[in-house]
Structure formats: C-alpha cells, structure tokens
Coordinates of C-alpha atoms and ligand atoms in Angstrom, one line a residue:
M5 CA 25.1 -52.2 -31.3
L6 CA 23.0 -54.1 -28.5
S7 CA 23.5 -56.2 -25.7
V8 CA 21.4 -56.7 -22.3
T9 CA 22.5 -56.2 -18.7
F10 CA 21.0 -58.5 -16.4
L11 CA 19.4 -56.7 -13.5
G12 CA 17.8 -58.9 -11.4
T13 CA 17.7 -63.1 -12.0
S14 CA 16.0 -64.8 -8.8
A15 CA 12.7 -66.5 -9.2
A16 CA 9.8 -66.0 -6.5
R17 CA 12.3 -63.8 -3.8
P18 CA 15.7 -61.6 -4.1
T19 CA 19.3 -63.0 -2.0
V20 CA 21.8 -62.0 -1.0
E21 CA 23.8 -62.5 -4.7
R22 CA 20.4 -62.2 -7.3
N23 CA 17.8 -59.5 -7.4
V24 CA 14.2 -60.8 -8.3
S25 CA 13.7 -60.3 -12.5
A26 CA 14.5 -57.2 -14.6
L27 CA 16.8 -56.6 -17.4
A28 CA 17.8 -53.9 -19.8
L29 CA 17.7 -53.9 -23.6
E30 CA 20.1 -51.5 -25.1
R31 CA 20.5 -50.4 -28.5
E32 CA 21.7 -48.0 -30.6
G33 CA 21.7 -45.5 -27.5
E34 CA 17.6 -46.6 -26.7
T35 CA 17.5 -48.2 -23.3
L36 CA 14.4 -51.0 -22.8
L37 CA 13.8 -52.6 -19.4
F38 CA 11.6 -55.8 -19.4
E39 CA 10.1 -56.6 -16.0
C40 CA 11.1 -54.4 -13.4
G41 CA 10.6 -56.1 -10.5
E42 CA 11.2 -55.3 -6.7
G43 CA 14.1 -53.0 -6.2
T44 CA 15.3 -53.0 -10.0
Q45 CA 16.4 -48.8 -10.4
R46 CA 18.7 -49.5 -7.3
Q47 CA 20.1 -52.2 -9.7
M48 CA 20.6 -50.4 -12.5
M49 CA 22.6 -47.8 -10.2
R50 CA 24.2 -50.1 -9.5
Y51 CA 25.3 -51.7 -13.1
G52 CA 24.7 -48.2 -14.6
V53 CA 21.3 -48.5 -17.0
S54 CA 20.2 -45.1 -18.3
F55 CA 17.0 -43.7 -16.2
A56 CA 16.3 -42.5 -19.6
L57 CA 14.0 -44.8 -20.9
S58 CA 10.8 -44.7 -22.2
Q59 CA 9.3 -47.8 -22.3
I60 CA 9.2 -51.3 -19.8
F61 CA 7.8 -54.7 -20.9
F62 CA 6.0 -57.0 -18.3
T63 CA 5.1 -60.3 -19.4
H64 CA 2.8 -60.9 -16.4
F65 CA 1.8 -59.7 -12.9
H66 CA 3.6 -61.6 -10.0
A67 CA 4.5 -59.5 -8.1
D68 CA 8.8 -61.1 -8.2
H69 CA 8.7 -59.2 -11.8
F70 CA 6.4 -55.5 -11.3
L71 CA 6.6 -54.2 -7.8
G72 CA 9.8 -52.2 -8.7
V73 CA 7.8 -50.3 -11.1
I74 CA 6.4 -48.4 -8.1
G75 CA 9.6 -47.0 -6.9
L76 CA 11.4 -46.3 -10.1
I77 CA 8.2 -44.5 -11.2
R78 CA 9.0 -41.4 -8.1
T79 CA 11.6 -41.6 -8.1
L80 CA 11.7 -40.1 -12.3
G81 CA 9.1 -38.6 -10.7
L82 CA 12.0 -37.1 -8.2
Q83 CA 14.4 -36.6 -11.4
G84 CA 11.2 -34.1 -12.7
R85 CA 11.5 -36.3 -15.7
E86 CA 8.5 -35.1 -18.1
E87 CA 8.5 -37.0 -20.6
A88 CA 5.1 -39.7 -21.3
M89 CA 6.3 -43.4 -20.1
R90 CA 4.8 -46.1 -21.8
L91 CA 4.0 -49.5 -20.1
Y92 CA 3.3 -52.9 -21.4
G93 CA 1.3 -55.9 -20.1
P94 CA -0.5 -58.8 -20.8
M95 CA -4.4 -59.1 -19.7
G96 CA -4.5 -56.7 -16.1
A97 CA -1.7 -54.6 -16.9
K98 CA -4.3 -51.9 -17.1
R99 CA -5.7 -52.2 -13.6
V100 CA -2.6 -54.3 -11.4
L101 CA -0.1 -51.0 -13.3
T102 CA -3.1 -48.6 -12.6
Q103 CA -3.0 -49.1 -8.9
A104 CA 0.7 -49.7 -8.3
I105 CA 1.8 -46.5 -9.8
S106 CA -1.5 -44.5 -8.0
L107 CA -0.2 -46.0 -4.0
G108 CA 1.3 -43.2 -2.2
V109 CA 0.2 -39.8 -2.2
E110 CA 2.8 -38.1 -4.4
R111 CA 1.1 -37.0 -7.7
V112 CA 3.9 -38.5 -10.9
P113 CA 4.3 -35.1 -12.5
F114 CA 4.8 -37.2 -16.3
E115 CA 2.0 -38.9 -18.5
V116 CA 2.4 -42.9 -17.7
E117 CA 0.9 -45.2 -20.3
V118 CA -0.1 -48.7 -20.1
T119 CA -1.0 -50.8 -22.7
E120 CA -2.6 -53.9 -23.2
V121 CA -1.3 -57.0 -25.0
K122 CA -1.7 -59.9 -26.5
A123 CA -0.2 -62.7 -27.5
G124 CA 0.2 -62.1 -31.9
D125 CA 0.7 -58.4 -31.2
V126 CA 3.6 -56.8 -33.0
L127 CA 4.8 -53.5 -31.3
Q128 CA 5.9 -50.8 -33.3
A129 CA 8.7 -48.6 -32.4
V130 CA 8.3 -45.4 -31.5
G131 CA 9.8 -42.1 -32.1
S132 CA 12.6 -41.5 -34.6
G133 CA 16.2 -42.7 -36.0
P134 CA 17.2 -46.2 -34.7
R135 CA 14.3 -46.7 -33.0
E136 CA 12.9 -47.6 -36.1
A137 CA 14.5 -50.3 -37.0
Y138 CA 13.2 -53.0 -35.3
E139 CA 10.1 -54.2 -33.9
I140 CA 8.3 -56.3 -30.6
L141 CA 6.9 -59.4 -31.0
V142 CA 4.5 -60.8 -29.2
F143 CA 3.5 -64.3 -28.4
E144 CA 1.6 -66.6 -25.5
T145 CA 3.5 -68.9 -22.5
E146 CA 2.7 -71.3 -20.7
H147 CA 2.9 -70.0 -17.4
G148 CA -1.2 -70.5 -15.6
G149 CA -3.1 -67.9 -17.5
G150 CA -2.2 -64.9 -19.6
S151 CA 1.2 -64.6 -19.6
V152 CA 3.7 -63.3 -22.8
G153 CA 7.2 -63.8 -23.4
Y154 CA 8.7 -60.7 -26.2
A155 CA 10.7 -60.9 -29.2
L156 CA 12.8 -58.2 -30.2
R157 CA 13.6 -58.3 -34.3
E158 CA 15.9 -55.8 -36.2
A159 CA 14.6 -55.0 -39.4
E160 CA 16.7 -56.5 -42.4
R161 CA 20.0 -54.7 -42.8
A162 CA 20.9 -53.8 -46.4
G163 CA 23.6 -56.3 -48.1
R164 CA 27.6 -56.4 -48.4
F165 CA 29.3 -53.7 -50.8
D166 CA 31.6 -55.3 -52.6
P167 CA 34.5 -52.5 -53.2
E168 CA 36.3 -54.2 -55.7
R169 CA 33.0 -55.0 -57.9
A170 CA 32.1 -51.4 -57.5
R171 CA 36.1 -50.4 -59.1
A172 CA 35.4 -53.0 -61.8
A173 CA 32.4 -51.4 -62.9
G174 CA 34.0 -48.1 -62.5
V175 CA 32.2 -46.7 -60.1
P176 CA 34.0 -44.2 -58.2
E177 CA 34.8 -43.7 -54.4
G178 CA 32.0 -41.5 -52.9
P179 CA 28.3 -40.5 -53.2
F180 CA 28.0 -43.2 -56.1
W181 CA 29.0 -45.6 -53.4
G182 CA 26.6 -44.7 -51.0
K183 CA 24.1 -44.6 -53.2
L184 CA 24.6 -47.9 -53.8
Q185 CA 24.4 -49.1 -50.4
R186 CA 21.0 -48.3 -50.2
G187 CA 20.1 -50.1 -53.3
E188 CA 20.2 -47.7 -55.7
G189 CA 21.5 -47.5 -59.4
V190 CA 23.9 -44.4 -60.6
T191 CA 24.2 -42.9 -63.4
L192 CA 27.9 -42.3 -64.0
A193 CA 29.5 -39.1 -66.0
D194 CA 30.0 -40.9 -68.9
G195 CA 26.0 -41.4 -69.3
R196 CA 26.3 -45.1 -68.1
V197 CA 23.6 -46.5 -65.6
V198 CA 25.2 -48.8 -62.2
S199 CA 22.7 -51.0 -60.8
P200 CA 23.5 -52.3 -57.8
D201 CA 22.6 -56.2 -58.2
G202 CA 25.8 -58.0 -58.3
I203 CA 27.6 -55.0 -56.7
V204 CA 26.0 -55.2 -52.8
G205 CA 24.6 -58.6 -51.9
P206 CA 21.8 -59.5 -50.5
K207 CA 19.8 -58.2 -47.8
R208 CA 20.6 -59.4 -45.1
P209 CA 19.1 -60.7 -41.0
G210 CA 19.0 -58.3 -38.3
R211 CA 19.2 -60.0 -34.4
L212 CA 16.5 -61.6 -33.0
V213 CA 16.9 -61.4 -29.0
V214 CA 14.1 -63.1 -27.3
L215 CA 13.0 -63.0 -23.3
T216 CA 10.4 -65.8 -22.1
G217 CA 10.0 -64.5 -18.5
D218 CA 8.2 -67.4 -16.4
T219 CA 6.9 -70.0 -18.6
R220 CA 7.0 -74.2 -18.9
P221 CA 8.5 -75.5 -22.3
C222 CA 6.2 -74.7 -25.2
A223 CA 5.7 -74.3 -28.5
A224 CA 5.0 -71.1 -29.2
V225 CA 8.5 -70.1 -27.4
V226 CA 9.8 -72.9 -30.2
D227 CA 8.5 -70.5 -32.8
A228 CA 9.0 -66.8 -31.2
A229 CA 12.7 -68.3 -31.0
Q230 CA 13.4 -69.4 -34.1
G231 CA 17.3 -69.0 -35.4
A232 CA 17.1 -66.5 -32.5
D233 CA 21.0 -64.7 -32.0
L234 CA 19.9 -65.4 -27.9
L235 CA 17.3 -66.7 -25.9
I236 CA 17.2 -65.8 -22.4
H237 CA 14.9 -68.6 -20.7
E238 CA 14.1 -69.2 -17.4
A239 CA 15.3 -72.2 -16.3
T240 CA 14.2 -71.9 -12.2
F241 CA 14.9 -75.8 -11.8
S242 CA 16.8 -78.6 -12.3
E243 CA 15.6 -81.6 -13.6
E244 CA 15.8 -83.1 -9.8
E245 CA 12.6 -81.1 -9.5
R246 CA 11.0 -81.4 -12.9
D247 CA 7.9 -82.4 -10.8
R248 CA 7.9 -79.1 -8.9
A249 CA 8.8 -77.2 -12.2
K250 CA 5.2 -78.5 -13.8
E251 CA 3.1 -78.0 -11.0
T252 CA 4.5 -74.1 -10.9
G253 CA 4.2 -73.2 -14.4
H254 CA 8.4 -73.4 -14.8
S255 CA 10.6 -75.1 -16.7
T256 CA 13.9 -76.9 -15.8
A257 CA 17.5 -76.0 -17.2
K258 CA 17.6 -79.4 -19.9
E259 CA 14.0 -78.0 -20.8
A260 CA 14.9 -74.7 -21.7
A261 CA 18.0 -76.3 -23.4
Q262 CA 15.3 -78.4 -25.2
V263 CA 13.5 -75.3 -26.5
A264 CA 16.8 -73.5 -27.6
L265 CA 17.4 -76.4 -29.2
A266 CA 14.8 -77.5 -31.1
A267 CA 14.1 -73.1 -32.3
R268 CA 18.5 -73.5 -33.4
A269 CA 19.2 -70.1 -31.3
R270 CA 22.6 -69.1 -31.3
R271 CA 22.5 -69.0 -27.5
L272 CA 21.3 -70.0 -24.4
V273 CA 20.5 -67.5 -21.2
L274 CA 19.6 -69.0 -18.0
S275 CA 18.2 -67.0 -15.9
H276 CA 14.9 -66.7 -12.9
V277 CA 16.8 -69.1 -10.7
S278 CA 15.2 -70.1 -7.6
A279 CA 16.8 -69.6 -4.9
R280 CA 18.4 -72.9 -3.8
Y281 CA 21.1 -73.0 -6.2
S282 CA 24.3 -71.8 -5.4
M283 CA 25.6 -68.7 -7.5
S284 CA 27.3 -70.2 -10.4
A285 CA 24.4 -72.6 -10.2
D286 CA 27.1 -75.2 -12.0
E287 CA 24.3 -77.9 -11.9
L288 CA 21.5 -75.7 -14.1
V289 CA 24.7 -75.2 -16.6
K290 CA 25.7 -78.7 -17.1
E291 CA 22.3 -79.7 -17.2
A292 CA 21.5 -77.8 -20.3
R293 CA 24.8 -77.5 -21.8
E294 CA 24.5 -81.9 -22.0
V295 CA 21.5 -80.9 -24.6
F296 CA 22.6 -77.5 -25.9
K297 CA 26.9 -76.9 -26.2
E298 CA 26.4 -73.1 -26.0
T299 CA 24.5 -72.0 -22.6
S300 CA 25.4 -69.8 -20.1
V301 CA 23.4 -68.6 -16.1
A302 CA 22.5 -65.1 -15.5
K303 CA 24.3 -63.8 -12.4
D304 CA 23.1 -60.4 -11.9
G305 CA 24.3 -57.3 -13.2
M306 CA 26.5 -59.7 -16.4
V307 CA 26.1 -58.5 -19.9
V308 CA 25.7 -59.7 -23.1
D309 CA 26.7 -58.9 -26.3
V310 CA 24.5 -59.3 -29.3
P311 CA 26.9 -59.5 -32.4
F312 CA 24.9 -59.7 -35.9
S313 CA 25.1 -63.6 -37.2
E314 CA 27.3 -62.0 -40.3
P315 CA 29.7 -59.8 -39.6
E316 CA 29.5 -56.6 -40.9
A317 CA 33.4 -55.8 -41.8
S318 CA 34.0 -58.1 -45.0
Ligands
ZN427 ZN1 8.8 -65.4 -11.6
ZN428 ZN1 5.3 -66.0 -12.0

C-alpha cells in the first residue's frame, strides 16, 4: 500500500476550502509528512492521518510551508510522546526549525533532531522492516535559492513467480516455492538442483513518488521524476499569469505538465494553487491536460493511491 493524502493545497495563504501546504505519504503502515503549513495538525485529524509519525520533510522555509510544525510538536508533547522526531530541510533548517520548536514556554518532552539536506543526498529509511525498502532522494528546485524537492524511490521487487513453470520443473508447492521466489536455488528430494532462472522473471521496479514543493519548471525536477508513478508538481498559476509565475519563482499548470511529459511520468497532480482560482481550479486542469493527459488538481483531503506499474497478480 502506498498512498498520498493532500492536507493543504493552497499557495501562500489558506482559503475557506484550502489550507496551506502539507502532504502525508503512507506506505506499508508508515506515515511520512512533507511540509507542515499552519493548521496541518487539524487537517491530519480531519482526514484521518496518523500522529504516529517520526519524520517531516521541508522543501524550503517560506511561512506557508512550515509554521504548522510549532503546534504539531506541542500536541505530540501533550500526547506524551517519547520517541524522537526527525525534521529534514535545506540549508537554514537548523536555525529556522530549532527556533520554531522552541517558541513558547512549554518544554518539548522528546528529542527533535534537525538534519540539513542538500541536492544529491540520499536519505536511507530509518528503522527496520518495510522502512528498509525505500530511500528518499533530495533534488534541487528553482525557487529563489536553496529549495529542494524529494523523491521516494522503492527498492526493486522480486520478479514474478510462474507456478506453472515451477510445477513443470518438478518443484512441489510449499517452502521450495518461497525459496525460488526469493531468488534462491533449491535441491529437490531426488538430488536435482533447480535454479530460479526461467521460473522467476526479472526484478521489477518499485514505485517512485516525486514532490517538487515550490519551483519554476526545471531540469533537475525532470531528472528526478524520470518514469515517476506520481509527480506532485506545484502549479500556483495559469498561463495568463505566466509572467507573475516567473517573477515569484512558481510554475503555471502548463509548465508543470511539460515537466511531467518530459519526465515520462505516469500521473501528475497539481497543487499549491493560488487563492484566485476556484475550488475546482478547472482552468488549471484544462490547460495542463492539453500537454499531459493524466493530470488532476489536488484538493484538501484528496487521497491518491499509487499502484505498481506492473500489477502483483500474474
Ligand atoms: Zn509556498
Ligand atoms: Zn515558497
């Protein structure tokens, strides 16, 4: 299971329908938070996102992307949390986040660890179990200096197991099948050794989810998003506001679509929508679909499931 819940999809300031930036990525029972705009904790309650998370990633430190961490950390403290919280962000993260979480008079009763990241860093998943099965790549974005985006890349999966071929090779159903599936050879009762070649197909790619945060369309995003199963790209404006997008370090919906096309992404979701657009933001979707068909625009509370490009069943 891999899904993304949009907690805030408005640019710069909240509106009645949209809160400021935040997104929860849930994978195999683990929750990762990307951005934490003001009011994110309430959006998490509203849309059923777990507070049992231990990592928050920030793309840059414009106020609409991080002010919510102040309140969220307090609430976690009130809940009696003891486990450490890890915060990641580009240069300046230590100063900004350390200040933010020390505001007020309460003491935070758990450790908060701030890590500064830069383009090219590969963050290995923390902990054990399913967390080992992916890494997070940090890439450069273009938003007036020092901003980054994040790509979650899953490890390759085992190839597809062909039960017919296993039977044909005389391997009885049972533990031997499991061994073959894991890529190991098996020795049958009659002494014959059967290798997984020809019974288990080639390794299959894991999923790739890419989040740009605020950015102009740029080559670094195209590179990071090559073949992405899901690209979440900001689209603050429509083409009518093209100049304004350029001046303010943002993208138009069409520009986001061009990035998705160049990256051969499977699906594009636009977010960080200016308050000037309606709830449905039809004009943004229409403009982007002319370039990249598999486009939708995020709404607060929207959940996007990310399936494998090659389904599990044979
Ligand atoms: Zn922003
Ligand atoms: Zn910004």
